PDB file of C-alpha atoms in Angstrom:
ATOM      1  CA  MET A   1     107.652 106.022  98.215  1.00 92.00           C
ATOM      2  CA  ILE A   2     104.633 104.263  99.728  1.00 96.00           C
ATOM      3  CA  LEU A   3     104.184 104.793 103.468  1.00 98.00           C
ATOM      4  CA  LEU A   4     101.681 103.208 105.855  1.00 98.00           C
ATOM      5  CA  LEU A   5     100.760 105.667 108.601  1.00 98.00           C
ATOM      6  CA  ARG A   6      98.872 105.119 111.829  1.00 98.00           C
ATOM      7  CA  GLU A   7      99.499 108.698 113.008  1.00 97.00           C
ATOM      8  CA  ARG A   8      99.633 112.140 111.382  1.00 95.00           C
ATOM      9  CA  ALA A   9     102.305 112.390 108.680  1.00 96.00           C
ATOM     10  CA  THR A  10     105.439 114.336 109.511  1.00 97.00           C
ATOM     11  CA  PRO A  11     106.793 116.947 107.063  1.00 95.00           C
ATOM     12  CA  GLU A  12     109.526 114.457 106.111  1.00 97.00           C
ATOM     13  CA  GLN A  13     106.962 111.745 105.367  1.00 97.00           C
ATOM     14  CA  LEU A  14     104.943 114.167 103.220  1.00 96.00           C
ATOM     15  CA  GLU A  15     108.081 114.920 101.201  1.00 96.00           C
ATOM     16  CA  GLN A  16     108.735 111.189 100.746  1.00 97.00           C
ATOM     17  CA  MET A  17     105.179 110.578  99.529  1.00 97.00           C
ATOM     18  CA  LEU A  18     105.413 113.536  97.124  1.00 96.00           C
ATOM     19  CA  GLN A  19     108.348 111.946  95.274  1.00 95.00           C
ATOM     20  CA  GLN A  20     106.023 110.021  92.925  1.00 91.00           C
ATOM     21  CA  HIS A  21     103.838 112.863  91.587  1.00 95.00           C
ATOM     22  CA  LYS A  22     105.531 116.052  92.930  1.00 94.00           C
ATOM     23  CA  PHE A  23     102.353 118.114  93.572  1.00 95.00           C
ATOM     24  CA  TYR A  24      99.900 115.573  94.952  1.00 96.00           C
ATOM     25  CA  ILE A  25      99.856 112.316  96.892  1.00 98.00           C
ATOM     26  CA  LYS A  26      97.779 109.274  95.985  1.00 97.00           C
ATOM     27  CA  THR A  27      96.250 107.935  99.203  1.00 97.00           C
ATOM     28  CA  ALA A  28      93.937 105.244 100.491  1.00 97.00           C
ATOM     29  CA  VAL A  29      92.462 105.206 103.984  1.00 97.00           C
ATOM     30  CA  ASP A  30      90.894 102.441 106.011  1.00 97.00           C
ATOM     31  CA  ILE A  31      88.132 104.446 107.643  1.00 95.00           C
ATOM     32  CA  GLU A  32      87.445 101.737 110.208  1.00 97.00           C
ATOM     33  CA  ARG A  33      91.039 101.145 111.349  1.00 98.00           C
ATOM     34  CA  ARG A  34      92.103 104.799 110.811  1.00 97.00           C
ATOM     35  CA  VAL A  35      95.183 103.809 108.800  1.00 98.00           C
ATOM     36  CA  LEU A  36      96.416 105.765 105.770  1.00 98.00           C
ATOM     37  CA  VAL A  37      98.717 104.668 102.974  1.00 98.00           C
ATOM     38  CA  GLY A  38     100.122 107.313 100.681  1.00 98.00           C
ATOM     39  CA  GLY A  39     102.681 107.820  97.961  1.00 97.00           C
ATOM     40  CA  GLY A  40     101.942 105.165  95.369  1.00 90.00           C
ATOM     41  CA  ASP A  41     101.787 105.603  91.625  1.00 95.00           C
ATOM     42  CA  LEU A  42      98.094 104.615  91.690  1.00 96.00           C
ATOM     43  CA  HIS A  43      95.371 104.580  94.342  1.00 96.00           C
ATOM     44  CA  TYR A  44      95.370 100.822  93.729  1.00 96.00           C
ATOM     45  CA  ASP A  45      98.943 100.583  95.076  1.00 97.00           C
ATOM     46  CA  CYS A  46      97.829 102.196  98.325  1.00 97.00           C
ATOM     47  CA  GLU A  47      94.738  99.985  98.498  1.00 97.00           C
ATOM     48  CA  GLN A  48      96.885  96.865  98.091  1.00 97.00           C
ATOM     49  CA  ALA A  49      99.185  97.977 100.930  1.00 98.00           C
ATOM     50  CA  LEU A  50      96.169  98.368 103.218  1.00 98.00           C
ATOM     51  CA  LEU A  51      94.774  94.976 102.216  1.00 97.00           C
ATOM     52  CA  GLY A  52      98.168  93.447 102.978  1.00 98.00           C
ATOM     53  CA  ASP A  53      98.031  95.073 106.412  1.00 98.00           C
ATOM     54  CA  GLY A  54      94.688  93.482 107.246  1.00 98.00           C
ATOM     55  CA  SER A  55      92.144  96.001 105.989  1.00 98.00           C
ATOM     56  CA  ARG A  56      88.851  94.977 104.393  1.00 95.00           C
ATOM     57  CA  GLN A  57      88.214  96.343 100.907  1.00 91.00           C
ATOM     58  CA  GLU A  58      84.791  97.736 101.814  1.00 90.00           C
ATOM     59  CA  THR A  59      86.343 100.060 104.435  1.00 94.00           C
ATOM     60  CA  ILE A  60      89.033 101.479 102.117  1.00 95.00           C
ATOM     61  CA  TRP A  61      88.469 104.812 100.369  1.00 93.00           C
ATOM     62  CA  ALA A  62      90.919 106.567  98.070  1.00 95.00           C
ATOM     63  CA  ALA A  63      91.733 110.208  97.368  1.00 95.00           C
ATOM     64  CA  SER A  64      94.488 112.432  96.069  1.00 96.00           C
ATOM     65  CA  PHE A  65      95.865 115.039  98.474  1.00 96.00           C
ATOM     66  CA  MET A  66      97.450 118.327  97.361  1.00 96.00           C
ATOM     67  CA  PRO A  67      99.546 119.656 100.263  1.00 94.00           C
ATOM     68  CA  VAL A  68      99.958 123.173  98.830  1.00 93.00           C
ATOM     69  CA  THR A  69      96.202 123.824  98.656  1.00 95.00           C
ATOM     70  CA  GLN A  70      95.193 121.295 101.359  1.00 94.00           C
ATOM     71  CA  LYS A  71      92.617 119.988  98.855  1.00 95.00           C
ATOM     72  CA  MET A  72      91.423 116.384  98.605  1.00 93.00           C
ATOM     73  CA  ILE A  73      90.064 114.916  95.373  1.00 92.00           C
ATOM     74  CA  PHE A  74      88.027 111.763  95.937  1.00 89.00           C
ATOM     75  CA  GLU A  75      87.746 110.585  92.322  1.00 87.00           C
ATOM     76  CA  SER A  76      89.161 107.060  92.193  1.00 88.00           C
ATOM     77  CA  ILE A  77      88.191 103.742  90.680  1.00 86.00           C
ATOM     78  CA  VAL A  78      88.972 102.245  94.114  1.00 87.00           C
ATOM     79  CA  ASN A  79      85.848 104.047  95.412  1.00 84.00           C
ATOM     80  CA  LEU A  80      83.551 102.556  92.777  1.00 80.00           C
ATOM     81  CA  ARG A  81      81.767  99.462  94.144  1.00 77.00           C
ATOM     82  CA  PRO A  82      78.402  98.538  92.613  1.00 69.00           C
ATOM     83  CA  ARG A  83      77.169  96.656  95.703  1.00 73.00           C
ATOM     84  CA  GLN A  84      78.192  99.420  98.085  1.00 71.00           C
ATOM     85  CA  ASN A  85      78.722 102.653  96.187  1.00 66.00           C
ATOM     86  CA  ARG A  86      77.791 103.846  92.703  1.00 61.00           C
ATOM     87  CA  SER A  87      80.038 106.901  92.590  1.00 60.00           C
ATOM     88  CA  MET A  88      83.803 107.387  92.543  1.00 58.00           C
ATOM     89  CA  GLU A  89      83.358 110.522  94.621  1.00 57.00           C
ATOM     90  CA  GLU A  90      80.815 109.719  97.324  1.00 54.00           C
ATOM     91  CA  TRP A  91      80.408 107.114 100.007  1.00 50.00           C
ATOM     92  CA  HIS A  92      76.931 105.868 100.895  1.00 45.00           C
ATOM     93  CA  ALA A  93      76.388 103.751 103.983  1.00 43.00           C
TER      94      ALA A  93
END
């Protein structure tokens, strides 16, 4: 289930977002607007939800979140932008 969150996720929301992949949650965050979308099959699904909510693509960054370990993995094609960023893992202003 894809959820758009403007505040910290509740335990129930985390469980809903875990339905897709069981052990991790695909997410995308608008770092300017401080809005997170999580729970899609792909990071792209989350990115599209943010774009539909008014976000600009250049302020969206994707990651996978593993609740058990509290680890974030930032490898995502969504993060690869030749004019802005040359790595899937790092953001350069």
